[in-house]
Short mmCIF file of C-alpha atoms in Angstrom, two decimals:
data_model
loop_
_atom_site.label_atom_id
_atom_site.label_comp_id
_atom_site.label_asym_id
_atom_site.label_seq_id
_atom_site.Cartn_x
_atom_site.Cartn_y
_atom_site.Cartn_z
CA MET A 222 27.18 -80.45 -33.82
CA ARG A 223 30.38 -82.20 -32.51
CA THR A 224 32.10 -79.98 -30.03
CA LEU A 225 34.89 -79.95 -27.40
CA THR A 226 34.23 -78.00 -24.05
CA LEU A 227 37.17 -76.43 -22.48
CA ASP A 228 36.55 -77.15 -18.77
CA LYS A 229 39.83 -75.57 -17.99
CA ALA A 230 41.29 -73.31 -20.61
CA GLY A 231 44.87 -72.81 -19.56
CA ILE A 232 46.50 -69.39 -19.28
CA ALA A 233 47.05 -68.58 -22.94
CA SER A 234 45.24 -70.96 -25.15
CA THR A 235 44.32 -70.15 -28.85
CA ILE A 236 43.21 -71.81 -31.88
CA GLN A 237 46.15 -71.66 -34.50
CA ASP A 238 47.01 -72.99 -37.89
CA GLY A 239 49.81 -72.03 -40.33
CA GLY A 240 48.89 -68.37 -39.94
CA ARG A 241 47.81 -65.60 -42.50
CA LEU A 242 49.38 -64.41 -45.84
CA GLY A 243 49.13 -61.11 -47.56
CA THR A 244 47.61 -59.19 -44.85
CA LEU A 245 50.60 -57.21 -43.47
CA GLN A 246 50.16 -53.97 -45.43
CA ALA A 247 46.70 -53.78 -43.77
CA GLY A 248 48.51 -54.15 -40.40
CA ILE A 249 47.23 -57.52 -39.47
CA THR A 250 49.81 -59.88 -37.89
CA PRO A 251 50.43 -63.06 -39.47
CA ALA A 252 49.83 -65.34 -36.47
CA GLY A 253 50.08 -68.90 -36.64
CA ALA A 254 51.46 -71.63 -34.39
CA MET A 255 54.58 -70.71 -32.41
CA ASP A 256 56.04 -74.09 -32.96
CA PRO A 257 55.17 -74.73 -36.73
CA LEU A 258 57.00 -78.25 -36.76
CA ALA A 259 54.80 -79.26 -33.90
CA LEU A 260 51.81 -78.19 -35.81
CA LYS A 261 52.94 -80.06 -38.80
CA ALA A 262 53.74 -83.41 -36.79
CA GLY A 263 50.40 -83.25 -35.40
CA GLN A 264 48.63 -82.84 -38.74
CA TYR A 265 50.58 -85.49 -40.23
CA ARG A 266 49.89 -88.16 -37.30
CA LEU A 267 45.93 -87.46 -37.75
CA GLY A 268 46.17 -87.69 -41.75
CA HIS A 269 45.15 -84.13 -41.95
CA ARG A 270 45.48 -82.40 -45.54
CA ALA A 271 44.34 -78.90 -45.48
CA GLY A 272 46.32 -77.39 -42.99
CA GLU A 273 43.81 -78.04 -40.14
CA ALA A 274 44.00 -75.96 -37.10
CA ALA A 275 45.02 -77.05 -33.58
CA LEU A 276 44.64 -75.88 -30.21
CA GLU A 277 47.72 -74.24 -28.94
CA ILE A 278 48.29 -74.47 -25.23
CA ALA A 279 50.99 -72.33 -23.35
CA TYR A 280 52.13 -74.08 -20.24
CA GLY A 281 49.48 -76.92 -20.21
CA ASN A 282 47.04 -77.43 -17.43
CA VAL A 283 43.84 -77.76 -19.76
CA ARG A 284 40.95 -80.03 -19.42
CA ILE A 285 38.57 -80.77 -22.03
CA THR A 286 35.35 -82.90 -22.39
CA SER A 287 34.11 -84.08 -25.87
CA SER A 288 30.47 -84.17 -26.91
CA HIS A 289 31.09 -87.20 -29.40
CA LYS A 290 33.46 -89.92 -30.08
CA CYS A 291 36.69 -88.23 -31.29
CA SER A 292 40.40 -88.94 -32.06
CA LEU A 293 43.03 -86.66 -30.82
CA VAL A 294 46.93 -86.28 -30.43
CA ILE A 295 49.22 -84.07 -28.57
CA THR A 296 52.43 -82.44 -29.91
CA GLY A 297 55.06 -80.07 -28.83
CA ALA A 298 55.88 -79.39 -25.45
CA PRO A 299 55.86 -82.84 -23.47
CA VAL A 300 53.01 -83.31 -21.14
CA THR A 301 51.36 -85.69 -18.99
CA VAL A 302 47.95 -86.80 -20.24
CA LEU A 303 44.92 -88.14 -18.41
CA ILE A 304 41.71 -89.56 -19.74
CA ASP A 305 38.92 -89.74 -17.14
CA ASN A 306 41.86 -89.44 -14.44
CA GLU A 307 43.75 -92.29 -15.62
CA LEU A 308 47.40 -91.85 -17.00
CA VAL A 309 48.00 -92.59 -20.56
CA ILE A 310 50.95 -92.43 -22.91
CA SER A 311 50.95 -88.92 -23.90
CA GLU A 312 52.59 -89.52 -27.60
CA SER A 313 49.78 -91.78 -28.52
CA ILE A 314 46.52 -91.14 -30.66
CA HIS A 315 43.80 -91.28 -28.15
CA THR A 316 40.30 -91.82 -28.63
CA LEU A 317 37.71 -89.95 -26.42
CA THR A 318 34.33 -91.26 -26.08
CA ALA A 319 31.23 -88.91 -25.68
CA GLY A 320 31.39 -87.34 -22.25
CA GLN A 321 34.88 -88.34 -21.43
CA THR A 322 37.54 -85.96 -20.13
CA LEU A 323 40.98 -85.25 -21.16
CA THR A 324 43.48 -83.74 -18.91
CA ILE A 325 46.86 -81.68 -19.98
CA GLY A 326 49.46 -81.42 -17.21
CA ALA A 327 52.29 -78.93 -16.99
CA PRO A 328 54.86 -79.45 -19.57
CA SER A 329 58.12 -80.87 -18.36
CA GLU A 330 60.31 -78.64 -20.65
CA GLY A 331 59.06 -76.10 -23.34
CA ILE A 332 55.98 -73.79 -23.45
CA TYR A 333 53.66 -74.63 -26.21
CA SER A 334 51.69 -77.84 -26.67
CA TYR A 335 49.25 -78.66 -29.44
CA LEU A 336 46.14 -80.44 -29.20
CA HIS A 337 45.00 -81.97 -32.40
CA VAL A 338 41.51 -83.45 -33.19
CA SER A 339 40.70 -85.82 -36.15
CA GLY A 340 39.26 -83.49 -38.77
CA GLY A 341 40.31 -80.21 -37.27
CA PHE A 342 38.43 -77.49 -35.22
CA ASP A 343 35.68 -75.71 -37.30
CA THR A 344 35.91 -72.14 -36.29
CA CYS A 345 35.23 -69.61 -38.74
CA PRO A 346 38.53 -68.72 -40.91
CA VAL A 347 39.39 -65.04 -41.28
CA PHE A 348 41.37 -63.92 -44.06
CA ALA A 349 41.87 -67.54 -45.21
CA SER A 350 43.15 -68.67 -41.57
CA ARG A 351 41.71 -69.99 -38.44
CA SER A 352 44.70 -68.46 -36.30
CA THR A 353 43.71 -66.18 -33.55
CA SER A 354 45.32 -62.82 -33.13
CA PRO A 355 44.32 -61.71 -29.77
CA ARG A 356 45.36 -58.20 -29.98
CA GLU A 357 43.26 -57.72 -33.11
CA GLY A 358 40.55 -59.73 -31.95
CA ILE A 359 40.62 -61.72 -35.26
CA GLY A 360 40.19 -65.75 -35.78
CA GLY A 361 39.97 -68.45 -33.39
CA LEU A 362 36.54 -68.89 -31.66
CA HIS A 363 35.98 -65.18 -30.52
CA GLY A 364 39.21 -63.66 -31.49
CA GLY A 365 40.76 -63.92 -27.93
CA TYR A 366 42.39 -66.33 -25.68
CA LEU A 367 40.06 -69.10 -25.01
CA ARG A 368 38.21 -69.01 -21.47
CA ASP A 369 36.92 -71.67 -19.22
CA GLN A 370 33.67 -73.20 -20.39
CA ASP A 371 34.42 -72.07 -24.20
CA ILE A 372 32.86 -74.69 -26.72
CA LEU A 373 34.98 -75.33 -29.55
CA PRO A 374 33.39 -76.67 -32.64
CA LEU A 375 34.75 -79.91 -34.49
CA SER A 376 34.74 -80.50 -37.98
CA GLU A 377 31.90 -83.07 -39.03
CA ASP A 378 34.31 -85.06 -41.22
CA ALA A 379 36.59 -86.73 -38.69
CA LEU A 380 38.90 -88.84 -40.84
CA PRO A 381 38.77 -92.58 -40.72
CA ASP A 382 41.31 -94.34 -38.38
CA ASP A 383 43.28 -95.87 -41.16
CA ASN A 384 44.52 -92.44 -41.90
CA PHE A 385 46.42 -92.05 -38.75
CA ARG A 386 50.26 -92.60 -38.77
CA ALA A 387 52.84 -93.54 -36.18
CA ASP A 388 54.73 -90.81 -34.20
CA PRO A 389 57.35 -89.69 -36.49
CA GLY A 390 59.75 -88.74 -33.49
CA LEU A 391 60.07 -85.52 -33.39
CA CYS A 392 63.49 -84.11 -31.83
CA SER A 393 62.77 -83.16 -28.30
CA ILE A 394 62.76 -79.59 -27.36
CA GLY A 395 66.07 -80.23 -25.58
CA GLN A 396 67.11 -78.07 -22.57
CA ARG A 397 70.34 -76.37 -23.59
CA SER A 398 72.46 -74.55 -20.99
CA ILE A 399 73.11 -71.75 -23.85
CA LEU A 400 70.83 -71.60 -26.76
CA THR A 401 72.50 -70.26 -29.88
CA LEU A 402 70.32 -68.36 -32.14
CA ARG A 403 71.53 -67.80 -35.63
CA TYR A 404 70.28 -64.69 -37.47
CA VAL A 405 70.76 -63.07 -40.75
CA PRO A 406 72.19 -59.50 -40.58
CA GLY A 407 70.34 -56.87 -42.43
CA TYR A 408 68.04 -53.76 -41.80
CA GLN A 409 70.11 -51.38 -39.92
CA TYR A 410 73.18 -53.84 -39.47
CA ASP A 411 75.70 -51.69 -41.58
CA ALA A 412 74.62 -48.24 -39.76
CA LEU A 413 75.05 -49.70 -36.23
CA ALA A 414 78.43 -49.06 -34.32
CA PRO A 415 80.83 -52.22 -34.76
CA ALA A 416 81.39 -51.98 -30.95
CA LEU A 417 77.54 -52.75 -30.67
CA ILE A 418 77.42 -55.53 -32.94
CA GLN A 419 80.54 -57.18 -31.30
CA ARG A 420 78.57 -56.83 -27.90
CA LEU A 421 75.55 -58.56 -29.56
CA HIS A 422 77.90 -61.54 -30.54
CA GLU A 423 79.91 -61.64 -27.46
CA SER A 424 77.28 -61.20 -24.69
CA HIS A 425 75.04 -63.74 -22.90
CA PHE A 426 71.41 -62.71 -22.82
CA GLU A 427 68.48 -64.13 -20.77
CA VAL A 428 64.82 -64.75 -21.79
CA THR A 429 62.74 -62.53 -19.52
CA ALA A 430 59.17 -62.99 -18.48
CA LYS A 431 58.13 -60.58 -21.05
CA ALA A 432 58.01 -63.43 -23.49
CA ASN A 433 54.65 -64.00 -25.59
CA ARG A 434 53.37 -64.58 -29.09
CA MET A 435 54.26 -60.92 -29.99
CA GLY A 436 57.89 -61.07 -28.97
CA VAL A 437 60.50 -62.40 -26.47
CA THR A 438 62.26 -59.70 -24.65
CA LEU A 439 65.73 -60.50 -23.68
CA ASN A 440 68.07 -59.27 -20.69
CA GLY A 441 71.56 -58.63 -20.88
CA PRO A 442 74.16 -55.87 -21.05
CA PRO A 443 72.24 -53.11 -22.51
CA LEU A 444 72.74 -52.49 -26.36
CA ASN A 445 72.64 -48.78 -26.54
CA THR A 446 72.11 -47.81 -30.43
CA GLY A 447 71.79 -44.01 -29.54
CA VAL A 448 68.85 -44.24 -31.99
CA GLU A 449 65.24 -43.54 -30.34
CA SER A 450 63.25 -44.18 -33.47
CA LEU A 451 63.27 -44.63 -37.31
CA LEU A 452 61.01 -44.28 -40.12
CA SER A 453 58.45 -46.95 -39.81
CA GLU A 454 58.99 -49.87 -41.90
CA ALA A 455 57.82 -53.71 -42.13
CA THR A 456 59.24 -56.09 -39.58
CA CYS A 457 59.75 -59.66 -40.24
CA GLU A 458 59.66 -62.57 -37.98
CA GLY A 459 62.85 -63.06 -35.77
CA ALA A 460 63.66 -59.47 -36.30
CA ILE A 461 66.05 -58.57 -33.36
CA GLN A 462 64.51 -54.98 -32.30
CA ILE A 463 66.38 -52.87 -29.83
CA PRO A 464 64.26 -50.08 -28.28
CA PRO A 465 65.99 -47.25 -26.45
CA ASP A 466 66.42 -49.17 -23.20
CA GLY A 467 68.85 -51.41 -24.83
CA ASN A 468 67.13 -54.92 -24.05
CA PRO A 469 66.57 -56.69 -27.31
CA ILE A 470 63.06 -57.93 -28.43
CA VAL A 471 62.99 -60.81 -30.86
CA LEU A 472 59.69 -60.44 -32.74
CA MET A 473 57.60 -63.53 -33.08
CA LYS A 474 54.20 -64.57 -34.92
CA ASP A 475 51.96 -61.73 -33.26
CA ARG A 476 54.54 -59.03 -33.99
CA GLN A 477 53.40 -55.55 -34.83
CA THR A 478 53.70 -55.44 -38.70
CA MET A 479 55.45 -51.99 -38.67
CA GLY A 480 58.40 -51.15 -36.47
CA GLY A 481 60.33 -47.98 -35.98
CA TYR A 482 63.38 -49.26 -33.69
CA PRO A 483 66.97 -50.30 -35.20
CA ILE A 484 67.10 -53.99 -36.05
CA PRO A 485 70.72 -55.55 -36.69
CA GLY A 486 69.00 -58.52 -38.36
CA ALA A 487 66.49 -61.39 -37.85
CA VAL A 488 66.63 -64.82 -36.35
CA ILE A 489 66.11 -67.66 -38.98
CA GLU A 490 62.84 -69.37 -38.49
CA SER A 491 64.28 -72.59 -37.33
CA ASP A 492 65.89 -70.85 -34.30
CA CYS A 493 62.71 -68.77 -33.74
CA VAL A 494 60.93 -72.03 -33.00
CA ARG A 495 63.67 -73.15 -30.40
CA LEU A 496 63.30 -69.59 -28.99
CA ALA A 497 59.33 -69.70 -28.80
CA GLN A 498 59.87 -72.83 -26.73
CA ALA A 499 62.33 -71.37 -24.60
CA ARG A 500 61.42 -70.41 -20.96
CA PRO A 501 62.18 -67.39 -18.99
CA GLY A 502 65.93 -67.61 -17.62
CA GLN A 503 66.99 -69.65 -20.68
CA ARG A 504 70.49 -68.11 -21.60
CA ILE A 505 70.61 -67.17 -25.16
CA ARG A 506 73.59 -66.01 -27.65
CA PHE A 507 73.53 -64.73 -31.09
CA THR A 508 75.80 -65.75 -33.92
CA ALA A 509 75.75 -64.08 -37.53
CA CYS A 510 74.93 -66.50 -40.48
CA THR A 511 74.92 -65.72 -44.31
CA PRO A 512 71.68 -66.11 -46.20
CA GLN A 513 72.93 -69.29 -47.66
CA GLU A 514 73.60 -70.91 -44.43
CA ALA A 515 70.20 -70.15 -43.60
CA ASP A 516 68.89 -71.66 -46.78
CA ASN A 517 70.86 -74.82 -46.05
CA ILE A 518 69.14 -75.06 -42.55
CA ARG A 519 65.89 -74.69 -44.32
CA TRP A 520 66.49 -77.32 -46.76
CA LEU A 521 67.50 -79.79 -44.26
CA GLU A 522 64.20 -78.97 -42.30
CA GLN A 523 62.40 -79.26 -45.53
CA HIS A 524 63.82 -82.76 -46.23
CA TYR A 525 62.84 -83.78 -42.72
CA VAL A 526 59.30 -82.56 -43.25
CA GLU A 527 59.18 -84.41 -46.63
CA THR A 528 60.57 -87.41 -45.55
CA ARG A 529 58.96 -87.89 -42.18
CA LEU A 530 55.71 -85.83 -42.11
CA ARG A 531 54.23 -86.36 -45.61
CA MET B 142 68.03 -41.68 -55.83
CA PRO B 143 70.32 -44.01 -54.08
CA PHE B 144 69.10 -47.32 -52.36
CA THR B 145 70.26 -50.38 -50.72
CA ILE B 146 68.98 -54.05 -51.21
CA GLY B 147 69.32 -56.83 -48.55
CA PRO B 148 67.84 -59.46 -46.68
CA ALA B 149 65.11 -59.14 -44.10
CA GLY B 150 65.73 -62.46 -42.40
CA ASP B 151 65.86 -65.80 -44.05
CA SER B 152 62.82 -65.39 -46.59
CA ALA B 153 62.31 -61.69 -47.16
CA MET B 154 64.16 -58.82 -49.13
CA ARG B 155 64.18 -55.46 -48.48
CA LEU B 156 64.85 -52.37 -50.64
CA SER B 157 65.71 -49.11 -48.70
CA PHE B 158 65.72 -45.57 -50.15
CA GLN B 159 68.37 -43.42 -48.47
CA GLU B 160 66.19 -40.14 -49.32
CA ALA B 161 63.80 -38.47 -47.24
CA PRO B 162 59.91 -39.69 -47.54
CA SER B 163 57.96 -37.88 -50.09
CA PRO B 164 54.87 -38.71 -52.00
CA ARG B 165 57.00 -39.26 -55.19
CA LEU B 166 59.08 -41.76 -53.21
CA THR B 167 55.94 -43.46 -51.87
CA GLN B 168 54.28 -43.78 -55.42
CA ILE B 169 57.72 -45.23 -56.63
CA LEU B 170 57.46 -47.78 -53.91
CA LEU B 171 53.55 -48.41 -54.55
CA GLN B 172 54.37 -49.13 -58.25
CA LEU B 173 57.47 -51.33 -57.45
CA GLN B 174 55.09 -53.41 -55.20
CA ARG B 175 52.24 -53.84 -57.94
CA THR B 176 55.17 -54.59 -60.57
CA ALA B 177 56.67 -57.30 -57.92
CA GLN B 178 53.29 -58.81 -57.35
CA ARG B 179 52.87 -59.31 -60.99
CA TYR B 180 56.42 -60.69 -61.52
CA PHE B 181 56.96 -63.04 -58.61
CA LEU B 182 53.18 -64.03 -58.48
CA GLU B 183 52.76 -66.95 -55.81
CA SER B 184 56.60 -67.04 -54.62
CA LEU B 185 55.73 -63.57 -53.23
CA SER B 186 53.60 -64.36 -49.94
CA ASP B 187 53.36 -60.67 -48.65
CA SER B 188 54.90 -57.13 -49.43
CA VAL B 189 54.85 -54.11 -47.32
CA VAL B 190 55.75 -50.71 -48.35
CA GLY B 191 57.11 -48.50 -45.29
CA TYR B 192 58.13 -44.73 -45.45
CA ALA B 193 61.09 -45.42 -47.53
CA THR B 194 61.46 -49.29 -47.84
CA LEU B 195 59.72 -52.14 -49.64
CA THR B 196 59.90 -55.49 -48.20
CA LEU B 197 59.23 -58.61 -50.16
CA PHE B 198 58.25 -61.69 -48.27
CA PHE B 199 58.76 -64.86 -50.04
CA THR B 200 57.57 -68.40 -49.44
CA PRO B 201 60.26 -70.39 -47.86
CA LEU B 202 63.07 -71.79 -50.29
CA SER B 203 61.24 -69.99 -53.32
CA LEU B 204 63.52 -67.01 -52.59
CA GLN B 205 66.48 -66.66 -55.15
CA ARG B 206 68.32 -63.71 -53.49
CA ASP B 207 70.41 -63.01 -56.62
CA GLN B 208 67.66 -63.08 -59.02
CA VAL B 209 65.43 -60.78 -56.81
CA THR B 210 68.17 -58.44 -55.94
CA VAL B 211 68.97 -57.92 -59.76
CA TRP B 212 65.24 -57.71 -60.72
CA LEU B 213 64.72 -55.12 -57.76
CA GLU B 214 67.81 -52.89 -58.86
CA LYS B 215 66.80 -52.88 -62.28
CA THR B 216 63.15 -52.12 -61.70
CA ALA B 217 63.69 -49.49 -59.10
CA LEU B 218 66.29 -47.81 -61.19
CA SER B 219 63.87 -47.57 -64.22
CA LEU B 220 61.10 -46.34 -61.89
CA CYS B 221 63.10 -43.58 -60.42
CA ASP B 222 63.87 -42.18 -63.94
CA ALA B 223 60.23 -42.68 -65.18
CA ARG B 224 58.46 -39.52 -65.71
CA GLN B 225 54.79 -41.12 -65.43
CA VAL B 226 55.31 -41.74 -61.78
CA LEU B 227 53.26 -39.13 -60.08
CA ASP B 228 54.19 -37.05 -57.15
CA THR B 229 50.64 -36.71 -55.97
CA PRO B 230 48.25 -38.72 -53.72
CA SER B 231 46.58 -41.96 -55.62
CA THR B 232 42.96 -40.72 -54.46
CA GLU B 233 40.66 -37.83 -53.86
CA THR B 234 41.07 -36.45 -50.41
CA VAL B 235 39.35 -38.57 -47.92
CA VAL B 236 37.81 -36.20 -45.29
CA LEU B 237 37.73 -37.31 -41.64
CA PRO B 238 35.51 -35.67 -39.27
CA VAL B 239 37.24 -34.91 -35.85
CA PHE B 240 35.74 -33.75 -32.28
CA TYR B 241 38.73 -31.71 -30.98
CA ASP B 242 37.82 -31.31 -27.46
CA PRO B 243 39.12 -32.18 -23.98
CA ALA B 244 36.23 -34.27 -23.33
CA VAL B 245 37.64 -36.76 -25.86
CA ALA B 246 41.21 -35.63 -26.19
CA PRO B 247 43.31 -35.93 -22.79
CA ASP B 248 46.37 -34.35 -24.33
CA LEU B 249 44.65 -31.31 -26.07
CA ILE B 250 45.17 -28.48 -23.40
CA SER B 251 48.88 -29.80 -22.78
CA VAL B 252 49.90 -29.87 -26.22
CA ALA B 253 48.39 -26.22 -27.06
CA ASP B 254 50.21 -25.09 -23.94
CA GLU B 255 53.49 -26.62 -24.90
CA LEU B 256 53.46 -25.29 -28.34
CA GLY B 257 52.22 -21.92 -27.23
CA LEU B 258 49.21 -21.94 -29.38
CA THR B 259 45.42 -21.67 -28.61
CA ILE B 260 43.29 -24.59 -28.96
CA ASP B 261 41.49 -22.91 -31.67
CA ALA B 262 44.89 -22.05 -33.48
CA LEU B 263 46.00 -25.63 -33.06
CA ILE B 264 42.76 -27.23 -34.59
CA THR B 265 43.01 -24.80 -37.65
CA LEU B 266 46.65 -25.93 -38.15
CA HIS B 267 45.85 -29.53 -37.67
CA SER B 268 42.70 -29.59 -40.21
CA ALA B 269 44.05 -26.91 -42.66
CA THR B 270 45.85 -28.82 -45.22
CA PRO B 271 45.46 -32.32 -46.56
CA TYR B 272 47.88 -35.04 -45.53
CA PHE B 273 49.72 -37.77 -47.48
CA ALA B 274 49.50 -41.43 -46.22
CA PHE B 275 53.08 -42.54 -46.29
CA ALA B 276 52.68 -46.02 -44.67
CA THR B 277 49.88 -48.43 -42.91
CA GLY B 278 50.50 -50.95 -40.29
CA PHE B 279 51.49 -51.15 -36.59
CA ALA B 280 47.80 -52.08 -36.19
CA PRO B 281 44.93 -52.97 -38.59
CA GLY B 282 43.60 -49.91 -40.21
CA PHE B 283 46.33 -47.66 -38.62
CA CYS B 284 47.66 -45.16 -41.18
CA TYR B 285 50.76 -42.97 -40.74
CA LEU B 286 49.83 -39.41 -42.03
CA GLY B 287 52.45 -36.54 -42.62
CA THR B 288 53.76 -34.11 -42.91
CA LEU B 289 52.42 -31.90 -39.88
CA ASP B 290 52.80 -28.21 -39.81
CA SER B 291 56.26 -27.81 -38.11
CA ARG B 292 54.38 -25.54 -35.56
CA LEU B 293 52.66 -28.67 -34.27
CA LYS B 294 55.76 -30.86 -33.82
CA THR B 295 55.59 -32.69 -30.51
CA GLN B 296 57.41 -35.33 -28.58
CA ARG B 297 55.79 -38.79 -27.83
CA LEU B 298 54.56 -39.43 -24.35
CA SER B 299 57.44 -40.54 -21.99
CA THR B 300 55.38 -43.41 -20.79
CA PRO B 301 52.96 -44.89 -23.57
CA ARG B 302 49.28 -45.21 -22.51
CA LEU B 303 48.44 -48.81 -22.14
CA ARG B 304 44.85 -48.18 -23.61
CA VAL B 305 44.31 -45.60 -26.34
CA PRO B 306 40.47 -45.39 -27.49
CA ALA B 307 39.42 -46.25 -30.96
CA GLY B 308 38.95 -43.29 -33.04
CA ALA B 309 41.74 -41.23 -31.09
CA VAL B 310 43.46 -38.55 -33.09
CA ALA B 311 46.86 -38.22 -32.26
CA ILE B 312 50.27 -36.48 -33.15
CA ALA B 313 53.87 -37.20 -32.69
CA ASP B 314 56.97 -35.52 -34.21
CA GLN B 315 55.55 -34.53 -37.71
CA GLN B 316 53.18 -37.47 -37.97
CA THR B 317 49.40 -37.70 -37.28
CA ALA B 318 46.99 -40.60 -37.26
CA VAL B 319 43.73 -42.06 -35.94
CA TYR B 320 44.00 -45.27 -33.97
CA PRO B 321 41.41 -47.55 -35.56
CA CYS B 322 40.97 -49.72 -32.72
CA GLU B 323 41.84 -49.97 -28.85
CA SER B 324 45.48 -50.32 -28.53
CA PRO B 325 48.47 -49.23 -26.57
CA GLY B 326 50.03 -45.99 -27.84
CA GLY B 327 52.52 -43.20 -27.17
CA TRP B 328 51.25 -40.42 -29.37
CA GLN B 329 49.55 -37.22 -28.02
CA ILE B 330 45.78 -37.34 -28.47
CA ILE B 331 44.11 -34.22 -29.73
CA GLY B 332 40.89 -35.34 -30.89
CA ALA B 333 38.37 -38.01 -31.64
CA CYS B 334 37.05 -39.24 -35.01
CA PRO B 335 33.57 -41.12 -35.00
CA VAL B 336 34.39 -42.75 -38.49
CA THR B 337 35.25 -46.54 -38.36
CA LEU B 338 38.58 -47.07 -40.18
CA PHE B 339 38.63 -50.76 -40.04
CA ASP B 340 35.85 -53.13 -40.97
CA MET B 341 36.61 -56.83 -41.61
CA ALA B 342 33.18 -56.87 -43.36
CA ALA B 343 33.99 -54.25 -45.84
CA THR B 344 36.17 -54.58 -48.90
CA PRO B 345 38.89 -53.36 -48.68
CA ALA B 346 38.79 -53.83 -44.67
CA SER B 347 40.78 -50.62 -44.29
CA LYS B 348 39.59 -47.30 -45.15
CA LEU B 349 42.95 -45.74 -45.48
CA ALA B 350 45.56 -46.92 -47.97
CA VAL B 351 49.04 -45.92 -48.70
CA GLY B 352 49.18 -43.11 -51.16
CA ASP B 353 45.95 -41.83 -50.00
CA SER B 354 45.18 -38.10 -49.27
CA VAL B 355 43.52 -37.30 -45.95
CA ARG B 356 42.03 -34.24 -44.46
CA PHE B 357 40.55 -33.57 -41.17
CA GLU B 358 37.40 -31.47 -40.51
CA SER B 359 36.49 -29.98 -37.15
CA ILE B 360 32.95 -30.90 -35.90
CA ASP B 361 31.01 -29.98 -32.98
CA GLU B 362 29.83 -32.23 -30.09
CA ARG B 363 26.24 -32.52 -31.64
CA THR B 364 27.68 -33.93 -34.94
CA TYR B 365 30.32 -35.97 -33.26
CA ARG B 366 27.50 -37.83 -31.45
CA ALA B 367 25.15 -37.88 -34.57
CA LEU B 368 27.89 -39.67 -36.29
CA GLY B 369 28.03 -42.42 -33.48
CA GLY B 370 30.95 -40.71 -31.53
CA GLN B 371 31.11 -41.51 -27.74
CA ILE B 372 32.31 -39.48 -24.69
CA CYS B 373 33.69 -41.64 -22.18
CA GLU B 374 32.98 -40.02 -18.50
CA ARG B 375 36.23 -39.93 -16.82
#
């Protein structure tokens, strides 16, 4: 069997693909790569066709050894890459021969990097996805965050090299002094006090250390809704949930499927990716956008994917 | 029955009823969910019934908001008028055994004290009548059951527990539930259920579904252990 051994697993590495569909009513989180564009870029470069899964790495610091010859590429947060202690060009497609070691350093910006191996990882799909949901213990290698010395099975049908494609030149994550998150008003927007909405729009928030695959907690002037809890209902990705302490939480891929806190709206997916890659301390502001504007942004992104990544 | 329709982010739509949850409202929402699944087919990637809401998730860029809004409004209105929508549970009553004992229920004594009930009276009230399954979610297999007798109405814990064991039977406000797997939780634990509620190898994976009727049955320690229940030494 072709395998990769994680000599050093990193702090929060998981197997991720595009995530699950149709499991929300059962309470199973959709999971999936926190940076779906970086996932798609890696799949494109290796000529993948079937939504192959990648290794999602948070804050780098991973070392792997391959049992067989294999080709791989790293996308997402930019990292330094060494093969057997020799620095290589991190954006290139690399071939690792049997027994060679690949070391991924800490990212210079962003959080999540993706290690893609030609043919993909061959862990067992759960509800039609290889994505890991650590809280539920579902998917990936053993349902949880990967540990040192874990051995990842690789697909036997690695693709021929002539499938490989050049770097499509993904836009860099780009550090901004203030990251503007566009959101579509909805949920309890009309029921919340206008002064609270004004505060949401006019204040600056900061990404706190409580930021993970479930959600990103922001710190700023407290948004007091006066609401302790509501009747539970479905949450969506990007939902700006305001618990009684007034610090908003933007829900991400591993969110709880039901929530009972007021939500003035949800951040559009394309800005969820920017937030996913934002480190603690990043300043944030919110701006409302219409559903039509959200669609236009999605069409532009779709155009990019279709012209550059297909 | 008044309702509103609006966006839930950039690729989902949400219909929300203004009225209080009831079995009939849930049956309307379930019927609406099934009809939507048949109508929108693959463009509908997921859908969730909440206490008084239905959220429809679409694959990106396949959502035609105006069309969905008109369809939802028309279909919801006709279902609200329909006589054939039942106001009863979708299933025969599912009976779940519960061991009500301080050995497995850290809040049992304090809740009984707070409510001014004996433990036996609390058990009788909790297991007397069947509950209706209003919603599922939060965690795999988690099912929100109601409505609790008003004499059992309690607050959530001021600081949620980081680890509630699988099988914990808990109450909060006028709801009750069994934690299907170990998770954080702020509800007050009054018993333990030895039955597995979520099993990925089973079809469906969750034992309980929205619209079900569920009743609790008090069991003794021997039965609890015989059914696979465990008592952690603390």
